[in-house]
Structure formats: C-alpha cells, structure tokens
Tab-separated table of N, CA and C in Angstrom:
chain	number	residue	atom	x	y	z
H	66	UNK	N	0.846	-1.178	0.000
H	66	UNK	CA	0.000	0.000	0.000
H	66	UNK	C	0.889	1.238	0.000
H	67	UNK	N	0.590	2.191	-0.882
H	67	UNK	CA	1.379	3.422	-0.947
H	67	UNK	C	1.007	4.345	0.217
H	68	UNK	N	1.840	5.348	0.433
H	68	UNK	CA	1.561	6.313	1.495
H	68	UNK	C	0.264	7.067	1.219
H	69	UNK	N	0.020	7.425	-0.037
H	69	UNK	CA	-1.227	8.122	-0.369
H	69	UNK	C	-2.433	7.228	-0.111
H	70	UNK	N	-2.339	5.955	-0.465
H	70	UNK	CA	-3.448	5.034	-0.200
H	70	UNK	C	-3.698	4.900	1.298
H	71	UNK	N	-2.627	4.830	2.062
H	71	UNK	CA	-2.760	4.721	3.517
H	71	UNK	C	-3.430	5.975	4.088
H	72	UNK	N	-3.016	7.149	3.606
H	72	UNK	CA	-3.623	8.399	4.080
H	72	UNK	C	-5.094	8.469	3.678
H	73	UNK	N	-5.411	8.091	2.439
H	73	UNK	CA	-6.796	8.110	1.980
H	73	UNK	C	-7.649	7.163	2.809
H	74	UNK	N	-7.129	5.994	3.088
H	74	UNK	CA	-7.868	5.024	3.911
H	74	UNK	C	-8.155	5.590	5.301
H	75	UNK	N	-7.167	6.242	5.883
H	75	UNK	CA	-7.366	6.822	7.218
H	75	UNK	C	-8.399	7.950	7.176
H	76	UNK	N	-8.335	8.792	6.141
H	76	UNK	CA	-9.270	9.917	6.043
H	76	UNK	C	-10.697	9.441	5.768
H	77	UNK	N	-10.858	8.347	5.043
H	77	UNK	CA	-12.195	7.820	4.768
H	77	UNK	C	-12.883	7.360	6.056
H	78	UNK	N	-12.115	7.082	7.083
H	78	UNK	CA	-12.681	6.667	8.370
H	78	UNK	C	-13.166	7.860	9.186
H	79	UNK	N	-12.796	9.083	8.795
H	79	UNK	CA	-13.254	10.269	9.522
H	79	UNK	C	-14.743	10.466	9.241
H	80	UNK	N	-15.523	10.739	10.262
H	80	UNK	CA	-16.976	10.830	10.066
H	80	UNK	C	-17.429	11.994	9.179
H	81	UNK	N	-16.655	13.049	9.063
H	81	UNK	CA	-17.066	14.221	8.294
H	81	UNK	C	-16.605	14.189	6.844
H	82	UNK	N	-15.911	13.115	6.415
H	82	UNK	CA	-15.355	13.064	5.071
H	82	UNK	C	-15.896	11.878	4.283
H	83	UNK	N	-16.065	12.085	2.977
H	83	UNK	CA	-16.440	11.005	2.067
H	83	UNK	C	-15.473	11.039	0.881
H	84	UNK	N	-15.299	9.891	0.237
H	84	UNK	CA	-14.380	9.781	-0.900
H	84	UNK	C	-15.160	9.682	-2.200
H	85	UNK	N	-14.516	10.121	-3.267
H	85	UNK	CA	-15.090	10.045	-4.600
H	85	UNK	C	-14.064	10.514	-5.608
H	86	UNK	N	-14.454	10.623	-6.873
H	86	UNK	CA	-13.507	11.096	-7.883
H	86	UNK	C	-13.162	12.570	-7.669
H	87	UNK	N	-11.923	12.929	-7.969
H	87	UNK	CA	-11.491	14.331	-7.855
H	87	UNK	C	-12.122	15.156	-8.970
H	88	UNK	N	-12.569	16.355	-8.650
H	88	UNK	CA	-13.232	17.211	-9.634
H	88	UNK	C	-12.307	17.636	-10.763
H	89	UNK	N	-10.986	17.572	-10.539
H	89	UNK	CA	-10.035	17.933	-11.587
H	89	UNK	C	-9.890	16.825	-12.620
H	90	UNK	N	-10.468	15.658	-12.327
H	90	UNK	CA	-10.439	14.556	-13.272
H	90	UNK	C	-9.315	13.559	-13.070
H	91	UNK	N	-8.439	13.785	-12.106
H	91	UNK	CA	-7.326	12.879	-11.874
H	91	UNK	C	-7.290	12.430	-10.425
H	92	UNK	N	-7.491	11.147	-10.204
H	92	UNK	CA	-7.354	10.577	-8.870
H	92	UNK	C	-8.630	10.621	-8.056
H	93	UNK	N	-8.469	10.400	-6.771
H	93	UNK	CA	-9.562	10.363	-5.811
H	93	UNK	C	-9.547	11.636	-4.976
H	94	UNK	N	-10.694	11.939	-4.387
H	94	UNK	CA	-10.820	13.114	-3.528
H	94	UNK	C	-11.516	12.715	-2.243
H	95	UNK	N	-11.253	13.466	-1.189
H	95	UNK	CA	-12.091	13.405	0.007
H	95	UNK	C	-12.745	14.768	0.126
H	96	UNK	N	-13.981	14.744	0.563
H	96	UNK	CA	-14.733	15.990	0.669
H	96	UNK	C	-15.520	16.018	1.964
H	97	UNK	N	-15.748	17.239	2.414
H	97	UNK	CA	-16.647	17.464	3.545
H	97	UNK	C	-18.017	17.755	2.953
H	98	UNK	N	-18.970	18.064	3.797
H	98	UNK	CA	-20.300	18.433	3.313
H	98	UNK	C	-20.240	19.745	2.534
H	99	UNK	N	-19.199	20.544	2.774
H	99	UNK	CA	-19.106	21.872	2.167
H	99	UNK	C	-18.311	21.899	0.865
H	100	UNK	N	-17.218	21.140	0.761
H	100	UNK	CA	-16.369	21.207	-0.427
H	100	UNK	C	-15.343	20.084	-0.432
H	101	UNK	N	-14.657	19.955	-1.573
H	101	UNK	CA	-13.552	19.003	-1.632
H	101	UNK	C	-12.420	19.520	-0.754
H	102	UNK	N	-11.766	18.582	-0.083
H	102	UNK	CA	-10.679	18.933	0.831
H	102	UNK	C	-9.324	18.530	0.250
H	103	UNK	N	-9.247	17.326	-0.334
H	103	UNK	CA	-7.961	16.824	-0.816
H	103	UNK	C	-8.147	15.998	-2.076
H	104	UNK	N	-7.151	16.107	-2.957
H	104	UNK	CA	-7.087	15.295	-4.169
H	104	UNK	C	-5.854	14.402	-4.078
H	105	UNK	N	-6.035	13.123	-4.221
H	105	UNK	CA	-4.949	12.148	-4.205
H	105	UNK	C	-4.612	11.821	-5.656
H	106	UNK	N	-3.552	12.464	-6.189
H	106	UNK	CA	-3.230	12.355	-7.610
H	106	UNK	C	-2.272	11.216	-7.936
H	107	UNK	N	-1.286	11.008	-7.108
H	107	UNK	CA	-0.256	9.995	-7.370
H	107	UNK	C	-0.003	9.232	-6.075
H	108	UNK	N	0.808	8.204	-6.122
H	108	UNK	CA	1.135	7.489	-4.877
H	108	UNK	C	1.864	8.340	-3.841
H	109	UNK	N	2.335	9.531	-4.264
H	109	UNK	CA	3.103	10.371	-3.342
H	109	UNK	C	2.633	11.815	-3.242
H	110	UNK	N	1.684	12.247	-4.068
H	110	UNK	CA	1.312	13.654	-4.093
H	110	UNK	C	-0.177	13.859	-3.849
H	111	UNK	N	-0.465	14.747	-2.894
H	111	UNK	CA	-1.838	15.068	-2.514
H	111	UNK	C	-1.978	16.586	-2.525
H	112	UNK	N	-3.000	17.065	-3.221
H	112	UNK	CA	-3.321	18.492	-3.162
H	112	UNK	C	-4.381	18.697	-2.094
H	113	UNK	N	-4.153	19.681	-1.242
H	113	UNK	CA	-5.025	19.956	-0.106
H	113	UNK	C	-5.566	21.375	-0.230
H	114	UNK	N	-6.895	21.500	-0.210
H	114	UNK	CA	-7.546	22.813	-0.286
H	114	UNK	C	-7.541	23.411	1.111
H	115	UNK	N	-6.471	24.127	1.403
H	115	UNK	CA	-6.271	24.682	2.739
H	115	UNK	C	-6.965	26.030	2.896
H	116	UNK	N	-7.217	26.737	1.816
H	116	UNK	CA	-7.879	28.043	1.794
H	116	UNK	C	-6.886	29.148	2.136
H	117	UNK	N	-7.164	30.329	1.598
H	117	UNK	CA	-6.243	31.458	1.684
H	117	UNK	C	-5.857	31.896	3.077
H	118	UNK	N	-6.843	32.022	3.967
H	118	UNK	CA	-6.533	32.506	5.319
H	118	UNK	C	-5.641	31.537	6.078
H	119	UNK	N	-5.909	30.237	5.940
H	119	UNK	CA	-5.091	29.231	6.640
H	119	UNK	C	-3.679	29.198	6.060
H	120	UNK	N	-3.560	29.319	4.740
H	120	UNK	CA	-2.228	29.349	4.140
H	120	UNK	C	-1.469	30.570	4.648
H	121	UNK	N	-2.121	31.719	4.692
H	121	UNK	CA	-1.473	32.926	5.198
H	121	UNK	C	-1.011	32.788	6.636
H	122	UNK	N	-1.854	32.168	7.456
H	122	UNK	CA	-1.530	32.017	8.874
H	122	UNK	C	-0.343	31.081	9.092
H	123	UNK	N	-0.207	30.059	8.244
H	123	UNK	CA	0.853	29.065	8.424
H	123	UNK	C	1.929	29.134	7.349
H	124	UNK	N	1.959	30.192	6.552
H	124	UNK	CA	2.849	30.274	5.394
H	124	UNK	C	4.315	30.032	5.736
H	125	UNK	N	4.823	30.649	6.776
H	125	UNK	CA	6.238	30.471	7.122
H	125	UNK	C	6.535	29.023	7.473
H	126	UNK	N	5.667	28.398	8.256
H	126	UNK	CA	5.869	26.990	8.624
H	126	UNK	C	5.744	26.084	7.407
H	127	UNK	N	4.794	26.380	6.533
H	127	UNK	CA	4.611	25.564	5.339
H	127	UNK	C	5.830	25.648	4.431
H	128	UNK	N	6.392	26.842	4.285
H	128	UNK	CA	7.572	27.010	3.434
H	128	UNK	C	8.784	26.260	3.981
H	129	UNK	N	8.863	26.089	5.278
H	129	UNK	CA	10.000	25.400	5.886
H	129	UNK	C	9.918	23.885	5.734
H	130	UNK	N	8.750	23.353	5.459
H	130	UNK	CA	8.578	21.912	5.337
H	130	UNK	C	9.052	21.427	3.974
H	131	UNK	N	9.846	20.380	3.967
H	131	UNK	CA	10.289	19.791	2.699
H	131	UNK	C	9.170	19.007	2.030
H	132	UNK	N	8.085	18.728	2.740
H	132	UNK	CA	6.969	17.967	2.176
H	132	UNK	C	5.934	18.853	1.495
H	133	UNK	N	5.990	20.160	1.706
H	133	UNK	CA	4.958	21.072	1.220
H	133	UNK	C	5.447	21.855	0.005
H	134	UNK	N	4.584	21.957	-0.996
H	134	UNK	CA	4.845	22.800	-2.160
H	134	UNK	C	3.726	23.834	-2.223
H	135	UNK	N	4.097	25.108	-2.273
H	135	UNK	CA	3.134	26.196	-2.391
H	135	UNK	C	3.173	26.761	-3.813
H	136	UNK	N	2.028	27.086	-4.348
H	136	UNK	CA	1.923	27.720	-5.652
H	136	UNK	C	1.356	29.115	-5.400
H	137	UNK	N	2.076	30.165	-5.794
H	137	UNK	CA	1.583	31.526	-5.551
H	137	UNK	C	0.166	31.718	-6.106
H	138	UNK	N	-0.692	32.291	-5.274
H	138	UNK	CA	-2.062	32.578	-5.674
H	138	UNK	C	-3.033	31.417	-5.556
H	139	UNK	N	-2.542	30.239	-5.236
H	139	UNK	CA	-3.417	29.073	-5.119
H	139	UNK	C	-3.852	28.884	-3.675
H	140	UNK	N	-5.092	28.449	-3.481
H	140	UNK	CA	-5.581	28.120	-2.144
H	140	UNK	C	-5.338	26.650	-1.818
H	141	UNK	N	-4.648	25.955	-2.711
H	141	UNK	CA	-4.281	24.559	-2.521
H	141	UNK	C	-2.794	24.477	-2.208
H	142	UNK	N	-2.410	23.518	-1.377
H	142	UNK	CA	-1.004	23.195	-1.155
H	142	UNK	C	-0.813	21.750	-1.573
H	143	UNK	N	0.365	21.440	-2.061
H	143	UNK	CA	0.683	20.067	-2.428
H	143	UNK	C	1.542	19.476	-1.327
H	144	UNK	N	1.141	18.301	-0.857
H	144	UNK	CA	1.897	17.580	0.157
H	144	UNK	C	2.526	16.375	-0.531
H	145	UNK	N	3.853	16.305	-0.494
H	145	UNK	CA	4.583	15.184	-1.080
H	145	UNK	C	4.875	14.178	0.028
H	146	UNK	N	4.356	12.989	-0.134
H	146	UNK	CA	4.448	11.957	0.896
H	146	UNK	C	5.647	11.045	0.634
H	147	UNK	N	6.680	11.197	1.459
H	147	UNK	CA	7.877	10.351	1.360
H	147	UNK	C	8.021	9.406	2.537
H	148	UNK	N	7.314	9.675	3.646
H	148	UNK	CA	7.457	8.859	4.848
H	148	UNK	C	6.193	8.991	5.705
H	149	UNK	N	6.113	8.174	6.751
H	149	UNK	CA	4.939	8.199	7.623
H	149	UNK	C	4.722	9.558	8.273
H	150	UNK	N	5.795	10.281	8.551
H	150	UNK	CA	5.671	11.612	9.147
H	150	UNK	C	4.943	12.566	8.201
H	151	UNK	N	5.172	12.407	6.895
H	151	UNK	CA	4.464	13.244	5.919
H	151	UNK	C	2.969	12.932	5.924
H	152	UNK	N	2.610	11.667	6.120
H	152	UNK	CA	1.194	11.290	6.225
H	152	UNK	C	0.586	11.953	7.458
H	153	UNK	N	1.300	11.928	8.569
H	153	UNK	CA	0.815	12.583	9.791
H	153	UNK	C	0.637	14.088	9.569
H	154	UNK	N	1.581	14.708	8.854
H	154	UNK	CA	1.469	16.134	8.532
H	154	UNK	C	0.220	16.384	7.692
H	155	UNK	N	-0.012	15.545	6.684
H	155	UNK	CA	-1.200	15.694	5.846
H	155	UNK	C	-2.467	15.609	6.682
H	156	UNK	N	-2.550	14.628	7.562
H	156	UNK	CA	-3.745	14.472	8.388
H	156	UNK	C	-3.961	15.683	9.286
H	157	UNK	N	-2.890	16.226	9.827
H	157	UNK	CA	-3.004	17.436	10.648
H	157	UNK	C	-3.500	18.609	9.818
H	158	UNK	N	-2.977	18.734	8.599
H	158	UNK	CA	-3.398	19.836	7.731
H	158	UNK	C	-4.838	19.661	7.255
H	159	UNK	N	-5.290	18.425	7.092
H	159	UNK	CA	-6.695	18.198	6.742
H	159	UNK	C	-7.583	18.712	7.870
H	160	UNK	N	-7.172	18.497	9.107
H	160	UNK	CA	-7.926	19.014	10.251
H	160	UNK	C	-7.979	20.538	10.210
H	161	UNK	N	-6.855	21.181	9.895
H	161	UNK	CA	-6.823	22.641	9.763
H	161	UNK	C	-7.741	23.077	8.619
H	162	UNK	N	-7.691	22.344	7.500
H	162	UNK	CA	-8.531	22.684	6.349
H	162	UNK	C	-10.008	22.572	6.700
H	163	UNK	N	-10.390	21.544	7.425
H	163	UNK	CA	-11.795	21.398	7.816
H	163	UNK	C	-12.253	22.586	8.648
H	164	UNK	N	-11.409	23.054	9.562
H	164	UNK	CA	-11.758	24.222	10.363
H	164	UNK	C	-11.846	25.472	9.492
H	165	UNK	N	-10.894	25.618	8.540
H	165	UNK	CA	-10.898	26.786	7.656
H	165	UNK	C	-12.142	26.793	6.773
H	166	UNK	N	-12.611	25.626	6.375
H	166	UNK	CA	-13.770	25.535	5.483
H	166	UNK	C	-15.079	25.858	6.196
H	167	UNK	N	-15.088	25.818	7.501
H	167	UNK	CA	-16.310	26.168	8.228
H	167	UNK	C	-16.698	27.616	7.999
H	168	UNK	N	-15.715	28.464	7.685
H	168	UNK	CA	-15.978	29.881	7.448
H	168	UNK	C	-16.315	30.192	5.992
H	169	UNK	N	-16.198	29.189	5.107
H	169	UNK	CA	-16.470	29.396	3.689
H	169	UNK	C	-17.926	29.075	3.385
H	170	UNK	N	-18.506	29.738	2.393
H	170	UNK	CA	-19.862	29.362	1.989
H	170	UNK	C	-19.854	27.937	1.433
H	171	UNK	N	-20.949	27.203	1.613
H	171	UNK	CA	-21.040	25.836	1.098
H	171	UNK	C	-20.747	25.843	-0.394
H	172	UNK	N	-19.965	24.851	-0.820
H	172	UNK	CA	-19.573	24.687	-2.226
H	172	UNK	C	-18.822	25.897	-2.776
H	173	UNK	N	-18.089	26.596	-1.918
H	173	UNK	CA	-17.263	27.705	-2.404
H	173	UNK	C	-16.274	27.165	-3.426
H	174	UNK	N	-16.073	27.902	-4.484
H	174	UNK	CA	-15.170	27.448	-5.534
H	174	UNK	C	-13.738	27.452	-5.026
H	175	UNK	N	-13.096	26.309	-5.149
H	175	UNK	CA	-11.711	26.191	-4.724
H	175	UNK	C	-10.761	26.580	-5.843
H	176	UNK	N	-11.288	26.780	-7.038
H	176	UNK	CA	-10.412	27.004	-8.173
H	176	UNK	C	-9.688	25.707	-8.490
H	177	UNK	N	-8.807	25.746	-9.445
H	177	UNK	CA	-8.081	24.539	-9.821
H	177	UNK	C	-7.080	24.126	-8.770
H	178	UNK	N	-6.963	22.822	-8.565
H	178	UNK	CA	-5.943	22.333	-7.640
H	178	UNK	C	-4.568	22.502	-8.296
H	179	UNK	N	-3.525	22.064	-7.637
H	179	UNK	CA	-2.167	22.287	-8.115
H	179	UNK	C	-1.649	21.206	-9.052
H	180	UNK	N	-2.459	20.196	-9.367
H	180	UNK	CA	-1.987	19.112	-10.219
H	180	UNK	C	-1.486	19.686	-11.544
H	181	UNK	N	-0.326	19.286	-11.968
H	181	UNK	CA	0.380	19.773	-13.157
H	181	UNK	C	0.932	21.188	-12.978
H	182	UNK	N	0.801	21.773	-11.800
H	182	UNK	CA	1.376	23.099	-11.542
H	182	UNK	C	2.581	22.998	-10.622
H	183	UNK	N	2.837	21.796	-10.067
H	183	UNK	CA	3.936	21.579	-9.135
H	183	UNK	C	4.819	20.480	-9.698
H	184	UNK	N	6.129	20.695	-9.731
H	184	UNK	CA	7.075	19.671	-10.150
H	184	UNK	C	7.842	19.212	-8.923
H	185	UNK	N	7.785	17.920	-8.663
H	185	UNK	CA	8.520	17.339	-7.549
H	185	UNK	C	9.765	16.687	-8.111
H	186	UNK	N	10.912	16.998	-7.545
H	186	UNK	CA	12.170	16.426	-8.002
H	186	UNK	C	12.597	15.311	-7.069
H	187	UNK	N	13.045	14.204	-7.661
H	187	UNK	CA	13.616	13.127	-6.856
H	187	UNK	C	15.125	13.160	-7.070
H	188	UNK	N	15.866	12.651	-6.142
H	188	UNK	CA	17.316	12.653	-6.244
H	188	UNK	C	17.810	11.237	-6.471
H	189	UNK	N	18.766	11.106	-7.402
H	189	UNK	CA	19.381	9.787	-7.611
H	189	UNK	C	20.519	9.633	-6.606
H	190	UNK	N	21.104	8.445	-6.499
H	190	UNK	CA	22.166	8.232	-5.502
H	190	UNK	C	23.358	9.194	-5.634
H	191	UNK	N	23.590	9.722	-6.841
H	191	UNK	CA	24.698	10.650	-7.035
H	191	UNK	C	24.350	12.067	-6.618
H	192	UNK	N	23.068	12.309	-6.270
H	192	UNK	CA	22.657	13.624	-5.790
H	192	UNK	C	22.045	14.518	-6.852
H	193	UNK	N	21.997	14.036	-8.105
H	193	UNK	CA	21.400	14.852	-9.173
H	193	UNK	C	19.884	14.805	-9.071
H	194	UNK	N	19.235	15.929	-9.376
H	194	UNK	CA	17.770	16.009	-9.310
H	194	UNK	C	17.170	15.649	-10.656
H	195	UNK	N	16.044	14.904	-10.619
H	195	UNK	CA	15.314	14.509	-11.808
H	195	UNK	C	13.825	14.681	-11.553
H	196	UNK	N	13.055	15.180	-12.554
H	196	UNK	CA	11.596	15.288	-12.351
H	196	UNK	C	10.998	13.907	-12.096
H	197	UNK	N	10.046	13.861	-11.188
H	197	UNK	CA	9.330	12.625	-10.904
H	197	UNK	C	8.270	12.460	-11.984
H	198	UNK	N	8.244	11.289	-12.654
H	198	UNK	CA	7.238	11.104	-13.714
H	198	UNK	C	5.840	11.070	-13.165
C-alpha cells in the first residue's frame, strides 16, 4: 500500500469526510459536506484545499517543510508523501482545512488544484535532481 493510499484510507474513516472522484479529473478526492478537501493524484502527491486565510496564517511553517509545495495565488497546497511523518502532517493539515472551510460558503469554488502546476524532483544516488514522472 502506498503512502497516499494509507492516508486516503485513514481519512475515509473520519466521520465528516467522504471519498469520490477528484473534480479535476485525476485521482480520488475526500470531501466534507461543504467542499472538496484533498485530491490524491499519485502514490506520493496530494493536493489539499487549505484556503487562503489558513495558508497565510501558516505560510512560514509551510515554506519550511520539505513535504509542502506552495503555488503563488493558489488556495491549494501540495503535500509530497515520502514517509509516515508526511502522512501525519497531511492528516493534521486536513484538520486545519476542515476548520478553515467552516468559514467558507457551502460549495465555495476552490479554483483549480495544483496538479500539473507543481514539479517534484527526486534525487538519484549521485545527488542529481530529476523530475518525478
């Protein structure tokens, strides 16, 4: 089981979330009664609709994390899952997102997620960076 599958399985057990196809057309999503919260695009990459105010409040901490990718102007953050700690970070951020979404109107437009807007680089044993397919 991949890290993304493990995270999705854990989130599906949360009483306020349901799973279904991602509105962007790629992968699975979890949603609250109000809006989509996360898109699971690859075995390692999850886009999380954190919303503008929450991103602003945690921007410095998010930028310091090697697991987080921010796209300027987007209300979504990409979480790259490389280890169990990254899954724990994602679950914590989903909790923050659920709280942030309580202040949004139901079905507020999240705009496009970050899929295809974020490039994650993997490193080979020699230390050179290569785009992850």
